[in-house]
Coordinates of C-alpha atoms and ligand atoms in Angstrom, one line a residue:
M1 CA -147.7 -114.5 5.3
A2 CA -144.8 -115.7 6.9
Q3 CA -143.2 -118.8 5.5
R4 CA -143.5 -122.0 7.1
R5 CA -140.2 -123.4 8.6
L6 CA -139.5 -127.4 8.7
K7 CA -139.0 -128.5 12.5
F8 CA -135.3 -129.2 13.0
W9 CA -135.9 -131.7 15.7
G10 CA -138.9 -133.7 13.8
W11 CA -141.6 -134.6 11.3
G12 CA -143.1 -131.9 9.5
F13 CA -143.6 -127.9 9.6
E14 CA -143.1 -126.1 12.5
G15 CA -146.8 -125.8 14.5
E16 CA -147.9 -129.2 13.0
G17 CA -148.3 -132.6 14.3
P18 CA -149.5 -133.2 18.3
D19 CA -149.5 -130.3 20.7
P20 CA -148.2 -131.0 24.2
A21 CA -151.4 -131.9 25.3
A22 CA -152.1 -134.0 22.8
T23 CA -148.6 -135.9 23.4
K24 CA -149.8 -136.5 26.8
K25 CA -152.7 -137.9 25.7
I26 CA -150.7 -140.4 23.6
A27 CA -148.3 -141.3 26.3
A28 CA -151.1 -141.7 28.8
S29 CA -152.7 -144.1 26.1
L30 CA -149.2 -146.1 25.8
A31 CA -149.1 -146.2 29.4
R32 CA -152.6 -147.8 29.9
R33 CA -151.4 -150.2 27.0
F34 CA -148.4 -150.9 28.6
E35 CA -149.9 -151.0 32.1
L36 CA -147.4 -148.5 33.3
N37 CA -147.8 -145.9 35.9
D38 CA -147.4 -143.1 33.9
A39 CA -145.3 -141.8 30.9
P40 CA -143.7 -138.7 31.3
V41 CA -143.1 -136.4 28.3
I42 CA -140.1 -134.5 27.6
A43 CA -140.4 -130.9 25.3
P44 CA -139.1 -131.0 22.6
P45 CA -135.6 -128.9 21.7
T46 CA -136.0 -125.4 21.0
L47 CA -133.0 -123.4 18.9
D48 CA -132.2 -121.3 22.3
E49 CA -131.1 -124.3 24.1
L50 CA -128.8 -125.3 21.6
D51 CA -125.0 -125.0 21.7
L52 CA -124.0 -125.1 18.2
P53 CA -120.3 -125.4 17.8
A54 CA -118.8 -122.3 15.5
P55 CA -118.0 -123.4 12.2
R56 CA -114.6 -124.8 12.2
V57 CA -114.1 -124.0 8.3
Q58 CA -113.6 -120.2 6.6
R59 CA -116.0 -119.5 4.4
P60 CA -114.3 -118.7 0.8
G61 CA -116.1 -114.9 -0.5
A62 CA -117.2 -116.9 -3.5
L63 CA -119.4 -119.2 -1.6
E64 CA -120.6 -116.2 0.9
K65 CA -124.1 -116.2 -1.0
I66 CA -124.3 -120.1 -1.0
L67 CA -123.4 -121.1 2.1
S68 CA -125.0 -120.4 5.5
D69 CA -124.8 -120.9 9.1
D70 CA -128.1 -119.8 10.2
P71 CA -128.7 -121.8 13.4
H72 CA -132.1 -123.6 12.6
E73 CA -130.5 -124.6 9.3
R74 CA -127.2 -125.9 10.7
A75 CA -129.6 -128.0 13.6
R76 CA -132.3 -128.9 10.8
H77 CA -129.3 -130.8 8.7
S78 CA -127.5 -132.6 11.7
F79 CA -129.7 -135.6 11.4
G80 CA -132.1 -137.6 9.2
R81 CA -135.4 -138.9 10.4
S82 CA -135.0 -142.2 12.3
Y83 CA -135.9 -143.0 15.5
R84 CA -132.4 -142.8 16.8
D85 CA -132.3 -139.3 15.0
I86 CA -135.2 -137.6 16.8
V87 CA -133.9 -139.0 20.4
R88 CA -130.6 -137.2 19.8
A89 CA -132.6 -133.8 18.9
F90 CA -134.8 -134.9 22.2
R91 CA -131.5 -134.7 24.2
R92 CA -130.6 -131.4 22.1
D93 CA -127.3 -133.3 20.7
F94 CA -126.1 -131.3 18.2
A95 CA -122.4 -130.8 18.9
R96 CA -121.8 -131.9 15.6
A97 CA -123.9 -129.9 13.5
P98 CA -122.8 -129.3 9.8
D99 CA -120.0 -126.3 10.0
W100 CA -121.8 -124.9 6.9
V101 CA -125.0 -125.3 4.9
A102 CA -124.7 -125.0 1.1
F103 CA -128.0 -123.9 -0.9
P104 CA -126.6 -124.1 -4.3
Q105 CA -129.3 -122.7 -7.3
D106 CA -127.7 -124.6 -10.2
E107 CA -125.1 -127.0 -11.2
G108 CA -122.5 -124.3 -11.6
E109 CA -123.1 -123.7 -7.7
V110 CA -123.2 -127.4 -6.8
S111 CA -119.5 -128.2 -8.7
A112 CA -118.6 -124.9 -7.1
V113 CA -119.1 -126.4 -3.5
L114 CA -117.5 -129.6 -4.5
D115 CA -114.5 -127.6 -5.9
W116 CA -114.1 -125.9 -2.6
A117 CA -114.8 -128.9 -0.7
G118 CA -112.2 -131.0 -2.2
S119 CA -109.4 -128.8 -2.2
N120 CA -110.3 -128.2 1.5
D121 CA -110.7 -131.5 3.1
V122 CA -114.4 -130.7 4.0
A123 CA -117.1 -133.8 3.9
V124 CA -120.3 -133.0 1.8
I125 CA -123.2 -134.6 2.8
P126 CA -125.6 -134.4 -0.3
F127 CA -129.5 -133.6 1.5
G128 CA -132.8 -133.8 -0.1
G129 CA -135.5 -133.8 2.0
G130 CA -133.4 -135.5 5.0
S131 CA -135.9 -138.0 5.7
S132 CA -133.5 -140.4 5.7
V133 CA -133.7 -143.4 8.6
V134 CA -130.5 -144.6 8.1
G135 CA -128.0 -142.3 9.3
G136 CA -127.5 -140.9 5.0
V137 CA -127.4 -137.6 6.1
E138 CA -125.8 -137.8 9.5
S139 CA -123.4 -134.5 9.6
A140 CA -121.4 -136.2 12.4
V141 CA -118.7 -138.3 10.1
A142 CA -115.7 -139.9 11.0
G143 CA -112.5 -139.9 9.4
G144 CA -111.6 -136.2 10.7
Y145 CA -112.2 -133.6 8.1
A146 CA -111.6 -130.3 8.3
G147 CA -115.4 -129.3 8.3
V148 CA -118.4 -130.7 7.4
V149 CA -121.0 -128.9 4.4
S150 CA -124.7 -130.2 4.4
L151 CA -125.4 -129.4 0.5
D152 CA -129.0 -128.8 0.4
V153 CA -130.6 -129.6 -3.5
T154 CA -133.9 -128.1 -2.6
R155 CA -133.4 -125.1 -4.7
L156 CA -133.2 -127.4 -7.8
D157 CA -137.0 -127.4 -7.3
R158 CA -138.5 -127.0 -11.1
V159 CA -140.0 -129.7 -13.6
L160 CA -137.8 -128.5 -16.7
E161 CA -139.6 -130.2 -19.5
V162 CA -142.4 -132.7 -20.1
D163 CA -142.6 -134.8 -23.0
R164 CA -146.2 -135.6 -23.2
T165 CA -145.7 -137.9 -26.4
S166 CA -143.0 -140.5 -24.2
R167 CA -144.6 -139.4 -20.8
A168 CA -141.5 -138.3 -19.5
A169 CA -140.2 -135.2 -17.6
R170 CA -137.0 -133.5 -16.7
I171 CA -137.3 -132.9 -13.4
Q172 CA -134.9 -131.2 -10.9
A173 CA -133.8 -133.3 -7.8
G174 CA -134.7 -131.1 -5.2
M175 CA -138.0 -130.9 -5.7
Y176 CA -140.2 -132.3 -2.6
G177 CA -143.3 -134.6 -3.6
P178 CA -145.9 -132.7 -3.3
A179 CA -144.9 -129.7 -5.9
L180 CA -143.5 -132.5 -8.3
E181 CA -147.1 -133.7 -8.4
D182 CA -148.4 -130.0 -8.6
A183 CA -146.3 -129.5 -11.3
L184 CA -147.2 -132.6 -13.4
R185 CA -150.9 -131.9 -12.7
P186 CA -152.0 -129.8 -15.4
H187 CA -150.5 -131.9 -17.6
G188 CA -152.4 -135.0 -17.0
L189 CA -149.6 -136.8 -15.6
T190 CA -148.3 -137.9 -12.7
L191 CA -145.4 -139.8 -11.2
R192 CA -147.3 -142.1 -8.9
H193 CA -144.6 -142.6 -6.3
F194 CA -145.7 -142.0 -3.1
P195 CA -143.4 -142.9 0.0
Q196 CA -144.7 -142.5 2.9
S197 CA -142.3 -139.6 3.7
F198 CA -143.8 -138.1 0.5
E199 CA -144.6 -134.6 1.4
F200 CA -141.0 -134.3 3.1
S201 CA -138.8 -135.9 0.3
T202 CA -137.4 -135.2 -2.7
L203 CA -137.1 -137.0 -6.1
G204 CA -132.9 -136.8 -5.7
G205 CA -133.3 -138.4 -2.3
W206 CA -135.4 -141.2 -3.8
L207 CA -133.2 -142.0 -6.4
A208 CA -130.1 -141.9 -4.6
T209 CA -131.9 -144.6 -1.7
R210 CA -133.4 -146.4 -4.4
A211 CA -136.9 -145.6 -2.6
G212 CA -140.1 -147.8 -2.4
G213 CA -143.2 -146.2 -3.4
H214 CA -146.8 -146.4 -4.2
F215 CA -147.2 -149.4 -6.2
A216 CA -147.2 -152.6 -4.0
T217 CA -146.3 -154.5 -7.2
R218 CA -144.7 -154.5 -10.3
Y219 CA -143.1 -150.4 -10.1
T220 CA -142.2 -151.0 -6.5
H221 CA -139.2 -149.1 -6.4
I222 CA -138.3 -145.4 -8.0
D223 CA -135.6 -147.4 -10.3
D224 CA -138.4 -148.5 -12.6
F225 CA -139.6 -145.1 -13.2
C226 CA -135.7 -143.5 -14.3
E227 CA -135.2 -142.7 -17.7
S228 CA -132.0 -141.0 -17.3
M229 CA -129.9 -138.9 -14.6
R230 CA -127.7 -136.0 -14.5
V231 CA -124.9 -136.5 -11.8
V232 CA -122.5 -133.6 -10.8
T233 CA -119.2 -135.7 -9.5
P234 CA -116.0 -134.3 -8.7
Q235 CA -114.5 -135.6 -11.6
G236 CA -117.0 -133.9 -14.0
V237 CA -121.0 -134.4 -14.8
S238 CA -122.4 -137.9 -15.7
E239 CA -125.8 -137.8 -17.7
S240 CA -127.1 -140.9 -19.7
R241 CA -129.5 -140.9 -22.5
R242 CA -133.0 -141.1 -22.3
L243 CA -134.0 -144.5 -23.7
P244 CA -136.9 -146.9 -23.1
G245 CA -134.3 -149.7 -22.5
S246 CA -130.8 -149.8 -23.3
G247 CA -128.7 -153.6 -23.7
A248 CA -125.7 -151.1 -23.6
G249 CA -123.2 -153.0 -21.0
P250 CA -123.7 -152.1 -17.0
S251 CA -126.5 -149.6 -17.0
H252 CA -125.5 -146.5 -16.8
D253 CA -128.0 -145.1 -14.4
R254 CA -127.8 -148.0 -12.0
L255 CA -124.7 -147.0 -10.8
F256 CA -126.3 -144.1 -9.7
L257 CA -129.4 -145.2 -8.4
G258 CA -129.0 -146.3 -4.9
S259 CA -125.4 -144.1 -4.6
E260 CA -126.5 -142.3 -1.5
G261 CA -125.0 -139.2 -2.4
A262 CA -121.4 -141.3 -2.2
F263 CA -120.8 -140.9 -5.8
G264 CA -122.3 -137.4 -6.9
V265 CA -125.0 -135.2 -6.4
I266 CA -128.2 -135.9 -8.6
T267 CA -128.7 -132.8 -9.6
E268 CA -131.8 -134.1 -12.5
A269 CA -133.5 -136.8 -14.1
W270 CA -136.0 -137.8 -16.7
M271 CA -138.5 -139.4 -15.2
R272 CA -141.0 -142.0 -16.9
L273 CA -144.8 -140.5 -16.0
Q274 CA -148.3 -141.9 -16.1
D275 CA -151.0 -140.9 -17.1
R276 CA -153.6 -139.6 -14.1
P277 CA -155.8 -142.9 -13.2
T278 CA -159.1 -142.0 -13.6
Y279 CA -161.0 -145.9 -12.5
R280 CA -160.3 -147.3 -9.2
S281 CA -161.6 -150.4 -7.6
N282 CA -160.6 -151.2 -3.9
A283 CA -161.1 -153.9 -1.1
S284 CA -160.0 -154.5 2.4
V285 CA -160.1 -158.3 2.6
V286 CA -160.1 -160.0 6.1
F287 CA -158.5 -163.3 6.9
P288 CA -159.1 -165.6 10.0
G289 CA -155.2 -165.7 10.4
F290 CA -151.7 -164.5 8.8
E291 CA -150.7 -167.8 6.9
Q292 CA -153.4 -168.3 5.1
A293 CA -153.4 -164.4 3.8
V294 CA -149.8 -165.0 3.2
E295 CA -150.4 -168.0 0.6
A296 CA -153.2 -165.6 -0.6
T297 CA -151.2 -162.8 -1.2
R298 CA -148.3 -165.3 -3.2
A299 CA -151.1 -166.3 -5.1
L300 CA -152.2 -162.5 -6.4
S301 CA -148.9 -161.7 -6.8
Q302 CA -148.6 -164.8 -8.8
S303 CA -151.3 -164.5 -10.9
G304 CA -150.2 -161.5 -13.3
L305 CA -152.9 -159.3 -11.9
E306 CA -150.6 -157.1 -10.6
P307 CA -152.9 -155.0 -8.0
S308 CA -151.7 -150.8 -7.3
N309 CA -152.1 -152.2 -3.7
C310 CA -151.6 -155.1 -2.1
R311 CA -150.8 -154.8 1.6
L312 CA -150.7 -157.5 4.1
L313 CA -151.1 -156.9 7.9
D314 CA -150.7 -159.5 10.1
P315 CA -153.2 -159.4 13.1
G316 CA -151.4 -157.3 15.5
E317 CA -150.6 -154.7 12.8
A318 CA -154.3 -154.8 11.5
A319 CA -155.5 -154.1 14.7
S320 CA -153.5 -151.4 15.7
S321 CA -153.8 -149.4 12.0
A322 CA -157.5 -150.6 10.7
G323 CA -159.3 -151.1 13.8
G324 CA -158.6 -154.9 13.1
D325 CA -159.8 -157.6 16.0
G326 CA -156.4 -158.6 17.0
K327 CA -156.8 -162.3 15.3
S328 CA -157.5 -161.4 11.7
A329 CA -155.3 -160.6 8.8
L330 CA -155.9 -157.5 6.5
L331 CA -155.4 -157.4 3.1
V332 CA -155.7 -154.0 1.5
L333 CA -156.1 -154.1 -2.4
A334 CA -156.7 -151.8 -5.1
F335 CA -156.6 -151.8 -8.5
E336 CA -155.8 -148.6 -10.6
S337 CA -155.8 -147.5 -14.3
A338 CA -156.5 -144.4 -16.7
D339 CA -157.5 -146.6 -19.4
H340 CA -160.1 -149.4 -18.3
A341 CA -162.6 -150.5 -15.8
L342 CA -161.2 -153.2 -13.3
D343 CA -164.0 -154.8 -12.1
A344 CA -163.1 -158.3 -13.8
W345 CA -159.6 -157.6 -12.2
M346 CA -160.8 -157.1 -8.9
Q347 CA -163.0 -160.1 -9.1
R348 CA -160.5 -162.4 -10.1
A349 CA -158.7 -161.0 -7.1
V350 CA -161.5 -161.8 -4.9
E351 CA -162.1 -165.2 -5.9
I352 CA -158.1 -166.1 -5.4
C353 CA -158.7 -164.3 -1.8
R354 CA -161.8 -166.4 -0.9
A355 CA -160.2 -170.1 -2.1
H356 CA -157.9 -169.3 0.8
G357 CA -160.1 -168.8 3.2
A358 CA -161.3 -165.1 3.5
D359 CA -164.4 -163.7 3.6
V360 CA -165.4 -160.9 1.3
P361 CA -168.8 -159.9 1.5
D362 CA -169.9 -157.7 -1.8
D363 CA -170.0 -154.5 0.0
A364 CA -166.4 -155.3 0.8
V365 CA -165.3 -154.1 -2.7
R366 CA -165.6 -150.2 -3.8
T367 CA -164.9 -149.2 -7.8
R368 CA -165.0 -145.3 -8.1
T369 CA -163.9 -143.1 -10.6
D370 CA -162.3 -140.9 -8.2
A371 CA -159.7 -141.0 -5.2
G372 CA -162.2 -141.6 -2.6
A373 CA -162.3 -145.4 -2.9
S374 CA -159.1 -145.8 -1.3
R375 CA -160.0 -143.3 1.8
E376 CA -163.2 -145.5 3.0
G377 CA -163.3 -148.3 5.4
A378 CA -160.8 -150.4 7.0
A379 CA -158.2 -149.5 3.6
G380 CA -158.7 -145.7 4.7
A381 CA -158.4 -146.3 8.2
W382 CA -155.0 -147.8 7.7
R383 CA -154.2 -144.7 5.1
N384 CA -155.2 -142.2 7.7
S385 CA -152.9 -143.7 10.1
F386 CA -150.4 -144.4 7.6
V387 CA -150.2 -140.6 6.6
G388 CA -150.2 -139.7 10.4
A389 CA -147.5 -142.0 11.8
P390 CA -144.8 -139.9 11.6
Y391 CA -146.2 -137.3 13.5
A392 CA -147.3 -139.9 15.8
R393 CA -143.7 -141.4 16.3
D394 CA -142.6 -137.8 17.7
A395 CA -145.0 -138.2 20.7
L396 CA -143.7 -141.9 21.2
V397 CA -139.9 -140.5 21.2
A398 CA -140.9 -137.8 23.6
A399 CA -142.5 -140.2 25.9
S400 CA -139.2 -142.0 25.9
F401 CA -141.5 -145.5 24.2
I402 CA -139.2 -147.1 21.2
S403 CA -141.2 -146.8 18.0
E404 CA -139.0 -147.8 15.1
T405 CA -139.4 -150.1 12.3
F406 CA -136.6 -152.4 9.9
E407 CA -137.4 -154.1 6.6
T408 CA -136.2 -156.9 4.3
A409 CA -136.7 -158.7 1.1
I410 CA -137.0 -162.9 1.0
P411 CA -138.5 -165.1 -1.5
W412 CA -141.4 -167.1 -1.0
D413 CA -140.1 -170.5 0.1
R414 CA -137.8 -169.3 3.0
F415 CA -140.7 -166.6 4.4
P416 CA -142.0 -169.1 6.9
D417 CA -139.0 -169.8 8.6
F418 CA -137.6 -166.2 7.6
H419 CA -140.4 -165.0 9.7
A420 CA -140.6 -167.3 12.7
N421 CA -136.8 -166.9 13.4
V422 CA -136.7 -163.4 12.8
T423 CA -139.9 -162.3 15.1
A424 CA -138.3 -164.7 17.8
A425 CA -135.0 -163.3 17.9
V426 CA -137.0 -159.3 18.0
R427 CA -138.8 -160.4 20.4
A428 CA -136.4 -162.0 22.8
A429 CA -134.6 -159.0 22.4
I430 CA -137.3 -156.6 22.9
D431 CA -138.1 -158.4 26.3
R432 CA -134.7 -158.5 27.4
V433 CA -134.3 -154.8 26.8
C434 CA -137.6 -153.4 27.4
G435 CA -139.5 -156.0 29.6
Q436 CA -142.7 -155.8 26.9
G437 CA -143.3 -154.4 23.6
T438 CA -145.2 -155.0 20.2
L439 CA -143.6 -156.5 17.0
T440 CA -145.9 -156.5 14.0
C441 CA -145.2 -157.1 10.2
R442 CA -146.9 -156.1 6.8
F443 CA -145.7 -156.6 3.5
T444 CA -145.1 -153.3 1.4
H445 CA -144.5 -155.0 -1.6
V446 CA -144.8 -157.9 -3.3
Y447 CA -142.8 -160.1 -6.2
P448 CA -143.8 -163.5 -7.8
D449 CA -141.0 -164.6 -5.8
G450 CA -141.3 -162.8 -2.6
P451 CA -142.8 -160.3 -0.2
A452 CA -140.9 -157.5 1.3
P453 CA -142.0 -157.6 4.9
Y454 CA -141.6 -154.4 6.8
Y455 CA -141.6 -155.0 10.9
T456 CA -142.7 -151.9 13.5
I457 CA -141.5 -152.1 17.0
I458 CA -143.3 -150.2 19.8
A459 CA -141.8 -150.6 23.3
P460 CA -141.5 -148.9 26.4
S461 CA -138.0 -147.6 27.3
R462 CA -136.7 -144.7 29.8
A463 CA -135.4 -141.4 29.4
G464 CA -131.5 -141.7 28.8
A465 CA -131.7 -145.0 28.0
E466 CA -133.3 -145.0 24.8
L467 CA -130.4 -145.0 22.2
E468 CA -128.7 -147.9 24.1
H469 CA -131.9 -150.4 24.3
W470 CA -133.0 -149.2 20.6
D471 CA -129.4 -149.8 19.3
E472 CA -129.4 -153.7 21.0
I473 CA -133.1 -154.5 19.2
K474 CA -131.7 -152.9 16.3
Q475 CA -128.6 -155.7 16.3
A476 CA -130.5 -158.5 16.9
A477 CA -133.3 -157.6 13.9
G478 CA -130.3 -156.8 11.4
D479 CA -128.5 -160.0 12.7
A480 CA -131.4 -162.3 12.4
V481 CA -132.4 -160.6 9.0
I482 CA -128.9 -161.5 7.4
E483 CA -128.4 -165.2 9.0
N484 CA -131.9 -165.9 7.9
G485 CA -131.1 -164.8 4.0
G486 CA -132.9 -161.6 3.8
T487 CA -131.4 -158.1 2.8
I488 CA -130.5 -155.7 5.3
T489 CA -133.1 -153.2 3.5
H490 CA -135.3 -153.3 0.8
H491 CA -135.8 -149.8 0.4
H492 CA -134.8 -147.9 3.1
A493 CA -131.3 -147.6 2.2
V494 CA -127.7 -148.6 3.9
G495 CA -126.5 -145.5 4.7
R496 CA -124.3 -145.7 8.2
D497 CA -126.7 -147.3 10.3
H498 CA -127.0 -150.5 8.1
R499 CA -123.2 -150.5 7.0
P500 CA -122.4 -153.7 9.6
W501 CA -124.8 -155.9 8.0
Y502 CA -124.4 -154.8 4.1
D503 CA -120.7 -155.4 4.5
R504 CA -122.0 -158.8 5.6
Q505 CA -124.4 -159.4 2.6
R506 CA -122.3 -158.3 -0.2
T507 CA -119.3 -160.1 -1.6
D508 CA -115.5 -158.5 -1.4
V509 CA -115.7 -158.5 -4.8
F510 CA -118.3 -156.5 -5.2
A511 CA -117.3 -154.3 -2.3
K512 CA -114.1 -153.7 -4.1
A513 CA -115.5 -152.7 -7.5
I514 CA -117.8 -150.0 -5.4
R515 CA -114.4 -148.7 -3.7
G516 CA -112.9 -148.3 -7.3
V517 CA -115.7 -146.5 -8.4
K518 CA -115.7 -143.7 -5.2
R519 CA -111.8 -143.7 -5.9
Q520 CA -112.3 -142.8 -9.5
L521 CA -115.6 -140.1 -9.1
D522 CA -114.8 -139.2 -5.6
P523 CA -110.6 -139.0 -5.3
A524 CA -110.5 -136.8 -2.4
G525 CA -113.0 -139.1 -0.3
I526 CA -115.3 -136.2 0.4
L527 CA -118.7 -137.2 -0.6
N528 CA -120.8 -138.8 2.2
P529 CA -118.1 -140.5 3.8
G530 CA -119.0 -143.7 5.8
V531 CA -122.2 -144.9 3.6
L532 CA -121.5 -147.7 1.3
V533 CA -118.1 -147.6 1.2
D534 CA -115.3 -145.5 3.7
P535 CA -113.7 -143.8 1.5
E536 CA -109.3 -143.7 1.0
R537 CA -108.1 -140.8 2.0
G538 CA -104.5 -141.2 1.3
G539 CA -103.4 -141.7 4.6
K540 CA -105.7 -139.1 6.2
Ligands
LIG1 C1 -141.8 -141.3 8.5 C2 -140.8 -141.6 6.9 C3 -141.7 -142.7 6.2 C4 -140.6 -143.1 5.3 N1 -141.3 -143.9 4.3 C5 -140.5 -144.3 3.4 C6 -140.8 -145.1 2.4 O1 -142.3 -145.0 2.1 N2 -140.5 -145.8 1.4 C7 -139.2 -145.5 1.2 O2 -138.5 -145.8 0.4 N3 -138.8 -144.7 2.2 C8 -138.8 -144.2 3.1 N4 -138.3 -143.5 4.4 C9 -136.9 -143.2 4.1 C10 -136.7 -141.7 3.2 O3 -138.1 -140.9 2.9 C11 -136.5 -142.2 2.1 O4 -135.1 -142.6 2.2 C12 -136.2 -141.1 0.5 O5 -135.9 -141.6 -0.5 C13 -135.5 -140.0 1.1 O6 -135.7 -139.1 0.3 P1 -134.9 -137.5 1.1 O7 -135.2 -136.5 -0.3 O8 -135.4 -137.2 2.1 O9 -133.0 -138.0 1.0 P2 -132.3 -137.6 2.2 O10 -132.8 -138.1 3.6 O11 -132.0 -136.0 2.2 O12 -131.1 -138.4 1.9 C14 -131.2 -139.7 1.5 C15 -130.0 -140.1 0.8 O13 -129.6 -139.7 -0.2 C16 -128.4 -138.8 -0.4 N5 -129.1 -137.4 -1.6 C17 -130.2 -137.1 -0.9 N6 -130.5 -136.2 -2.4 C18 -129.5 -136.2 -3.3 C19 -129.1 -135.7 -4.2 N7 -129.5 -135.0 -4.7 N8 -127.8 -136.5 -4.9 C20 -127.0 -137.4 -4.2 N9 -127.4 -137.9 -3.2 C21 -128.9 -137.5 -2.7 C22 -128.2 -138.1 0.6 O14 -126.9 -138.3 0.7 C23 -128.5 -139.4 1.7 O15 -127.1 -140.8 1.6 C24 -139.4 -142.6 5.1 C25 -138.7 -142.1 6.1 C26 -139.7 -141.5 6.9 C27 -138.8 -140.6 8.3

């Protein structure tokens, strides 16, 4: 059977996602929703339409088997998967594709690529699944490098050891989510880190971006599951000890968690695992309004119950992704355990919701001992929409609709003003730029001291004007988030796209410390230039 290839321009494997007829149907339904006469559809690019420039640097004989100039791979490694990336792909804009794509099979080959690149002024972009939504794997880097290599780690793709006693495994960084879970399943273990991009993102990418996963409370970021990490830097290998906890100075792993490929290439990590859950309890809780739902979610986050899912959808989001009536907010609530039944936890959570005005009929709660509980009712509808959304977005891009998200976090006491100000600023930008559009909000993760709000924008744009339109809306969103005290990202990372606001969020002292680390680990400034900091390159 022929091997499936990932699309070079959009989400998933070739042949998956909406076909031309389905794309037209989606476009027509959006045109009706926004009362437009029509929504013309642009066909996705094909490889023979691309005009890829010839590699600017010679491939040395020693790296012949590692460096590829296969056009499909060069095109696929040109961008991540943000809205801007997909629009540029639809514009057939691959003029700055990487010169080569490296596929190292072991750490020795990773080092060999870094050595060659360091001596030849070639920028190296570590690349996992390429699902970055912040310009993190962009090959069009500034700085006048002699060439650019995208270093794809997905051939480092095995679970190397399992420690059943401590419930941990040593896992290579290039494993995609599904393969990683498949390898752990025979041991009865799971990482349970399920970002929306799970299918097409890797362990190394999650660690390098501090990704946010499945658990809405407690273990929200991949950080919480990382026991130790091994990183190949241009200055040698850094490896931390496997420890359940350590107070020995600043955290070794924290230096590399969120380092976004700017300090080194993560090659493997020991990850803390869970027993596979066998008890599940799940409820879809409807609130008459968003404010009451927010208060209930705060009470839940501070109750110590620690639900595995606690995703609050505002009325707009509940309507578009879970069949809501457009007025009610929806809380998707779940508990899971491999050890004990969860009725008492769910009962108390429902009491809290009822005390905040939710009408929770007894049949809204489903308790099961298999995975089915989360796939039924409004929660199931939301889950299906969540999994299908990245495919649908490609269709929206084809029809010149803006479809993008931004996410942040803020303490509870500031949330009401923050939310009011951010939504006002972004709505004004949408109206100014596109004339109309929708802005919805959900909480992806919640903490005892605050939520992580996640905003989704859908707005009609115009073929050829999408990037300019999006950039103006994104500018308004980033400014409003930073000016109102939020973080420019809760889990999507900084990349290149968030740099202007990240630079405002951090202090100069901290920026200097990051620059110092970069200078020590990557003195030639070749690793992912432009993310987190600008490399210092000796006058170049
Ligand atoms: C549809 C969609 C849904 C998403 N949902 C979520 C979500 O739920 N939660 C979330 O947190 N994010 C989400 N993201 C963003 C993205 O999936 C995450 O940032 C993810 O962690 C990236 O993993 P990746 O393997 O694709 O990394 P890539 O995109 O390949 O790389 C991301 C960054 O990490 C660096 N990097 C990658 N691998 C390594 C390595 N081995 N060593 C050093 N640096 C490396 C890259 O240089 C880059 O800076 C979503 C993206 C999309 C398109």
